[in-house]
PDB file of C-alpha atoms in Angstrom:
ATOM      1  CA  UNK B   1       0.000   0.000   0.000  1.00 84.00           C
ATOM      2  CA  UNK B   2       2.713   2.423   0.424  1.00 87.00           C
ATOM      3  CA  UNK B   3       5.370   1.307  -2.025  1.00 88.00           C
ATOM      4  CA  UNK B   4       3.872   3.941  -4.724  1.00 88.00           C
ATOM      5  CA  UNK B   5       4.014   6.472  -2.065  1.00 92.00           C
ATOM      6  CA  UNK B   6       7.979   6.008  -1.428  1.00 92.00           C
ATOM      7  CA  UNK B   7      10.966   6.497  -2.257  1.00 92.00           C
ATOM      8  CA  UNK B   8      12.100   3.041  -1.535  1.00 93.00           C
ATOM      9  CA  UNK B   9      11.368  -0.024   1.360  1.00 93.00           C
ATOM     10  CA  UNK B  10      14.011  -2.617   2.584  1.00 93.00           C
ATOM     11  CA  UNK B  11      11.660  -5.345   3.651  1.00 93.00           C
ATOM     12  CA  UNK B  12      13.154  -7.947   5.684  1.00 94.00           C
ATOM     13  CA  UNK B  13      12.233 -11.188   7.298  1.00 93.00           C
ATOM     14  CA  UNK B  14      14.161 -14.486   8.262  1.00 91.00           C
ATOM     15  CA  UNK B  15      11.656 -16.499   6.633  1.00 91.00           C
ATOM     16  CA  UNK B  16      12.061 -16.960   2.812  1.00 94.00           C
ATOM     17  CA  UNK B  17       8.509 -18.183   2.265  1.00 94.00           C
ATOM     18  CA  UNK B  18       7.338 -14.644   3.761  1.00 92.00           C
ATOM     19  CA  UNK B  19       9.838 -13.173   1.551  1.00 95.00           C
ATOM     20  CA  UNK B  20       8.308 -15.281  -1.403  1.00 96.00           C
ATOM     21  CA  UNK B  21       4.482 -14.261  -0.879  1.00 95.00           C
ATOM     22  CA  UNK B  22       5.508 -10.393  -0.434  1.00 94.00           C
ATOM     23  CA  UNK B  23       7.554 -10.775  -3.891  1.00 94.00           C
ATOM     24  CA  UNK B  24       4.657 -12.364  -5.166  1.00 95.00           C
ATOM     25  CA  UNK B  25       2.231  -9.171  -4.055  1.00 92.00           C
ATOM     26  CA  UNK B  26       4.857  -6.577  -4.639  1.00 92.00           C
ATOM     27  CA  UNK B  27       5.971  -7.686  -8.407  1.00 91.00           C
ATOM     28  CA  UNK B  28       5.134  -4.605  -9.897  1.00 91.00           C
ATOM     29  CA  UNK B  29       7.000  -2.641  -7.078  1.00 93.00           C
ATOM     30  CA  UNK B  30      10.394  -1.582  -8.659  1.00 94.00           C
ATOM     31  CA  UNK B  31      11.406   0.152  -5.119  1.00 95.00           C
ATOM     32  CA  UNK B  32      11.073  -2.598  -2.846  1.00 95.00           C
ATOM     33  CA  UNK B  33      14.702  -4.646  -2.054  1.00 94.00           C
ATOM     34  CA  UNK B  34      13.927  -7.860  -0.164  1.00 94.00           C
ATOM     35  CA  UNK B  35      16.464  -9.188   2.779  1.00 94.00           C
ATOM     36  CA  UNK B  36      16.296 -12.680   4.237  1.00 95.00           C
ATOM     37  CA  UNK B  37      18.014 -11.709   7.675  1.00 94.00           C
ATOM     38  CA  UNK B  38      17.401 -11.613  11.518  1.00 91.00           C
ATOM     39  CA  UNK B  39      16.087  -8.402  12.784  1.00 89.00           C
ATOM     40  CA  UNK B  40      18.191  -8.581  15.421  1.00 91.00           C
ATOM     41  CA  UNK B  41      21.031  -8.286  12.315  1.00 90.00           C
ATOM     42  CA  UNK B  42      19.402  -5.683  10.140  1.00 89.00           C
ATOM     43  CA  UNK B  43      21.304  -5.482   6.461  1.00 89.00           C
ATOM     44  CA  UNK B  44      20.754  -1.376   7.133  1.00 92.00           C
ATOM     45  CA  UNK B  45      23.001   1.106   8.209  1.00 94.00           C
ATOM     46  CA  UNK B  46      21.531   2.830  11.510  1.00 94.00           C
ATOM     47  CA  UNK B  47      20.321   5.979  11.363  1.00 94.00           C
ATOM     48  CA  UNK B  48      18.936   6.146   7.605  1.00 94.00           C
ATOM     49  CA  UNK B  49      15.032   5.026   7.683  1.00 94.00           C
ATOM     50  CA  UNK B  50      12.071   7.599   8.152  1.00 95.00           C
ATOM     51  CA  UNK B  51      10.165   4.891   9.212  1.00 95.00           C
ATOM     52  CA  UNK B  52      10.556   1.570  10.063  1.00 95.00           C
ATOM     53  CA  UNK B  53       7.192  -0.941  10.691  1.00 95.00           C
ATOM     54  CA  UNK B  54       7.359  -3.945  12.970  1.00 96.00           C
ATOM     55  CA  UNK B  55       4.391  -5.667  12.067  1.00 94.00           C
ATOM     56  CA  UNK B  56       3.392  -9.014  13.988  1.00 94.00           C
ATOM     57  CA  UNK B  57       6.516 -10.048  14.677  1.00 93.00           C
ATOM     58  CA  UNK B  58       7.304  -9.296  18.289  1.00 96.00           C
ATOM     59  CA  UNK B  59       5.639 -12.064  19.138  1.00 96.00           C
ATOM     60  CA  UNK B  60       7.927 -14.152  17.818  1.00 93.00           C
ATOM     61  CA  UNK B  61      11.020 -13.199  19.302  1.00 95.00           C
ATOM     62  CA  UNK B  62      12.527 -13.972  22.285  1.00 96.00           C
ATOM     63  CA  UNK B  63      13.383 -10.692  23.286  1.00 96.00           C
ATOM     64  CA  UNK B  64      11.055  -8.018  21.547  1.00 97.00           C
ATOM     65  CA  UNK B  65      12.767  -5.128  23.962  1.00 97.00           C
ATOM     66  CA  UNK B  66      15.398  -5.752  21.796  1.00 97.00           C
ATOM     67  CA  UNK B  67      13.522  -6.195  18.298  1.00 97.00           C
ATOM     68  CA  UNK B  68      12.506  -2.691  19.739  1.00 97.00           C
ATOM     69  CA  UNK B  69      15.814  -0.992  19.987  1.00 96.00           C
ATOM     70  CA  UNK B  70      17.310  -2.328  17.158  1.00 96.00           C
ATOM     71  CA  UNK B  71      14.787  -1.116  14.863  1.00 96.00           C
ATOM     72  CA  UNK B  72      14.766   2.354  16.680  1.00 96.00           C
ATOM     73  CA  UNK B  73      18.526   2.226  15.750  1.00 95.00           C
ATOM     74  CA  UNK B  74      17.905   2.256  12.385  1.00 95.00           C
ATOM     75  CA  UNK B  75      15.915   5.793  12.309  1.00 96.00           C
ATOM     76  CA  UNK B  76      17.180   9.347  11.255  1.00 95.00           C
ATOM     77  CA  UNK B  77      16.582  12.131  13.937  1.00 95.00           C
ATOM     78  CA  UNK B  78      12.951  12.397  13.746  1.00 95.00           C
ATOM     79  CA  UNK B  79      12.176   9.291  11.991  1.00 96.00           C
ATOM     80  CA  UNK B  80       9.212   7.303  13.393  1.00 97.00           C
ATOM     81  CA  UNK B  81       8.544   3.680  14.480  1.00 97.00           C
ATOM     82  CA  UNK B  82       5.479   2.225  14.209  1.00 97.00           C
ATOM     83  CA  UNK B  83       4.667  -1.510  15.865  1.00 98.00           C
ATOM     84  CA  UNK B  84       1.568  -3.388  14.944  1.00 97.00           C
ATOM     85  CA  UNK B  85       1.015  -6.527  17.216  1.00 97.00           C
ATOM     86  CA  UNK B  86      -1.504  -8.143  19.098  1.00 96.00           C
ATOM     87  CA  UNK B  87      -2.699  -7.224  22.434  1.00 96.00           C
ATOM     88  CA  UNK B  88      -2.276  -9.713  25.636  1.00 94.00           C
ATOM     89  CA  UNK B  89      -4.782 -13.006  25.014  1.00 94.00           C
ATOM     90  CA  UNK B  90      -4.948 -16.364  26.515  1.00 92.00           C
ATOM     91  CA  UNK B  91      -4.464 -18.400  23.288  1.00 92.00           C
ATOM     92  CA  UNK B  92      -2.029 -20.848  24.797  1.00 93.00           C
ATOM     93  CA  UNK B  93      -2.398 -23.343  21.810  1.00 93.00           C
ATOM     94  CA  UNK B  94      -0.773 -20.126  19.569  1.00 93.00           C
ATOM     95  CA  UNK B  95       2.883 -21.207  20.843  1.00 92.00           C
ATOM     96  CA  UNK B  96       2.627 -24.827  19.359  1.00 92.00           C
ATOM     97  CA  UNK B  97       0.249 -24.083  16.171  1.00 92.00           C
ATOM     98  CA  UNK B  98       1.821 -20.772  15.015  1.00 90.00           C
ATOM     99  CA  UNK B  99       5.153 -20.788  17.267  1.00 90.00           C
ATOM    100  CA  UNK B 100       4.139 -17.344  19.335  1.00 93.00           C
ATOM    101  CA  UNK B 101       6.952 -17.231  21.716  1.00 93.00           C
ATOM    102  CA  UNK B 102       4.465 -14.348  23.549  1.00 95.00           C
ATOM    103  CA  UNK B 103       0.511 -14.361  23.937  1.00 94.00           C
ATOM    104  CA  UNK B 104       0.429 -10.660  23.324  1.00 95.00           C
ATOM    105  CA  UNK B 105       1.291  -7.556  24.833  1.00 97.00           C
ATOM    106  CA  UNK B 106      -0.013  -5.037  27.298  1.00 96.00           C
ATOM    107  CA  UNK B 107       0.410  -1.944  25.777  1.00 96.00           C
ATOM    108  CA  UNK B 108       2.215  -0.459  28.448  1.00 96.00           C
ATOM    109  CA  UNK B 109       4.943  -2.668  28.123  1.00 96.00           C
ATOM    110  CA  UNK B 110       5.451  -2.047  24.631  1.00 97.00           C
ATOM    111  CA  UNK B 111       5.318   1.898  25.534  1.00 97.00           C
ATOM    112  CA  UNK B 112       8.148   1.542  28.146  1.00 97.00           C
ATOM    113  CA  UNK B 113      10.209  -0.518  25.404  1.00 97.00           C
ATOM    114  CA  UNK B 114      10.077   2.479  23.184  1.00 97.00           C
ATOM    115  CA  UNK B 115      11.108   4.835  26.002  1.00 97.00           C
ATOM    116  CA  UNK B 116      14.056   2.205  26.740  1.00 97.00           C
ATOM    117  CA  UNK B 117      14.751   2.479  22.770  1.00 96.00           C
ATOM    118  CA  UNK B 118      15.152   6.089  22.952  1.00 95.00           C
ATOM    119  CA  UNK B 119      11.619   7.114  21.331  1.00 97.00           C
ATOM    120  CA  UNK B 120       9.713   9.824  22.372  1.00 96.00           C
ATOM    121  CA  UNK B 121       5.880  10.951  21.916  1.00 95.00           C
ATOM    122  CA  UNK B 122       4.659   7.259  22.310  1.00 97.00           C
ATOM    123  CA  UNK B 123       1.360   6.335  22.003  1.00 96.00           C
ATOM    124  CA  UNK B 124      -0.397   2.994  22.468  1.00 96.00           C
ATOM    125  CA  UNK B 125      -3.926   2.296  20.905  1.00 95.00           C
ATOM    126  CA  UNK B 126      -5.917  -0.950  20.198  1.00 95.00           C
ATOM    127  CA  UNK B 127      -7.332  -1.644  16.573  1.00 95.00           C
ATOM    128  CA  UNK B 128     -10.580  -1.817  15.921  1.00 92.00           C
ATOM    129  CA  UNK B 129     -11.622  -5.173  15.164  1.00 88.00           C
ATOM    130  CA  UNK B 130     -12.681  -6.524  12.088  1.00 87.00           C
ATOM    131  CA  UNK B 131     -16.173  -7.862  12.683  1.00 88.00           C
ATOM    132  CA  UNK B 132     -15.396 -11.017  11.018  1.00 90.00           C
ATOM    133  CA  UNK B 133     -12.241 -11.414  12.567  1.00 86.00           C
ATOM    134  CA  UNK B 134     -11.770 -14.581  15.034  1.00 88.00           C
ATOM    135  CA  UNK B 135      -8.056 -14.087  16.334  1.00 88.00           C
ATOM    136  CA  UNK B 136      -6.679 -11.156  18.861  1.00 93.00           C
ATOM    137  CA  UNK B 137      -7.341  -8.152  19.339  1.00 93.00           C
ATOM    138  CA  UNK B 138      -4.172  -6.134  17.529  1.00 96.00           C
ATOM    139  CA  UNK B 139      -2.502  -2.410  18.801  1.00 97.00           C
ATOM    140  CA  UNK B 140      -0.690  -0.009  17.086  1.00 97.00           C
ATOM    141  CA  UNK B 141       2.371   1.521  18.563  1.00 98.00           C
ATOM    142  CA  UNK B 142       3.983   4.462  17.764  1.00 98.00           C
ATOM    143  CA  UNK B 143       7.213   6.585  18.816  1.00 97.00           C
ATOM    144  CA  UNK B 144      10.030   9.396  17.434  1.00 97.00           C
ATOM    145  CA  UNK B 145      13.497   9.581  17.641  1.00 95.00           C
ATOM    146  CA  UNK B 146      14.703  12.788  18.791  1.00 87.00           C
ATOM    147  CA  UNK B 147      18.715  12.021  18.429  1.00 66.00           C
ATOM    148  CA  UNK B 148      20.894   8.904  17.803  1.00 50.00           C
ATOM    149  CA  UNK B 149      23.688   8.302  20.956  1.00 52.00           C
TER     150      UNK B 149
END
């Protein structure tokens, strides 16, 4: 949806069947370079994104306080990150069916993560849900960098 609104997006993801099925929907998008890496080990330099997006993946990783940071890393002064993920549930059967390391998050958590990371003017709002929808509940997350240390 944004690709013909950009200048460019590096997407990334350690799975290459994710990377295969966003090829697949982004074939026409000349300005979209793929990475099969870790986001822990980003293939960008730090401090060049406006924007990055962490969308449903915090919940798979071990650590997303870290997933956090690193991605704040990789924003210019005033750059923005933006974190879509579900909110706290009690769908224990999620860790073996879908591997969720986490059953959600309280948004407060993710808020103080973004403070940790160095982001300012946080906010923390749940999604409204699709009527049809039969999973979580999902939040949007947003903060600015101010400086890089």
């Amino acid at each position: 949806m944004i690709a013909p609104w950009v200048a460019r997006i590096e997407a990334v993801d350690r799975e290459s069947a994710m990377l295969d099925a966003a090829r697949t929907r982004l074939m026409n998008a000349d300005n979209v370079v793929f990475h099969q890496a870790d986001v822990l080990q980003l293939p960008i330099k730090a401090g060049t994104v406006d924007i990055a997006i962490l969308s449903l993946i915090l919940h798979h990783t071990p650590s997303p306080e870290e997933v956090t940071a690193a991605a704040t890393k990789m924003l210019r002064p005033g750059g923005r990150l933006l974190i879509v993920d579900m909110i706290q549930h009690d769908r224990a059967e999620y860790r073996d069916t879908m591997g969720h390391l986490h059953l959600g998050f309280d948004t407060d958590d993710v808020r103080i993560w973004m403070h940790q990371a160095g982001l300012t003017d946080t906010r923390a709002l749940p999604l409204r849900p699709d009527p049809d929808a039969i999973g979580p509940g999902l939040f949007a997350a947003t903060g600015r960098i101010l400086a890089i240390d």
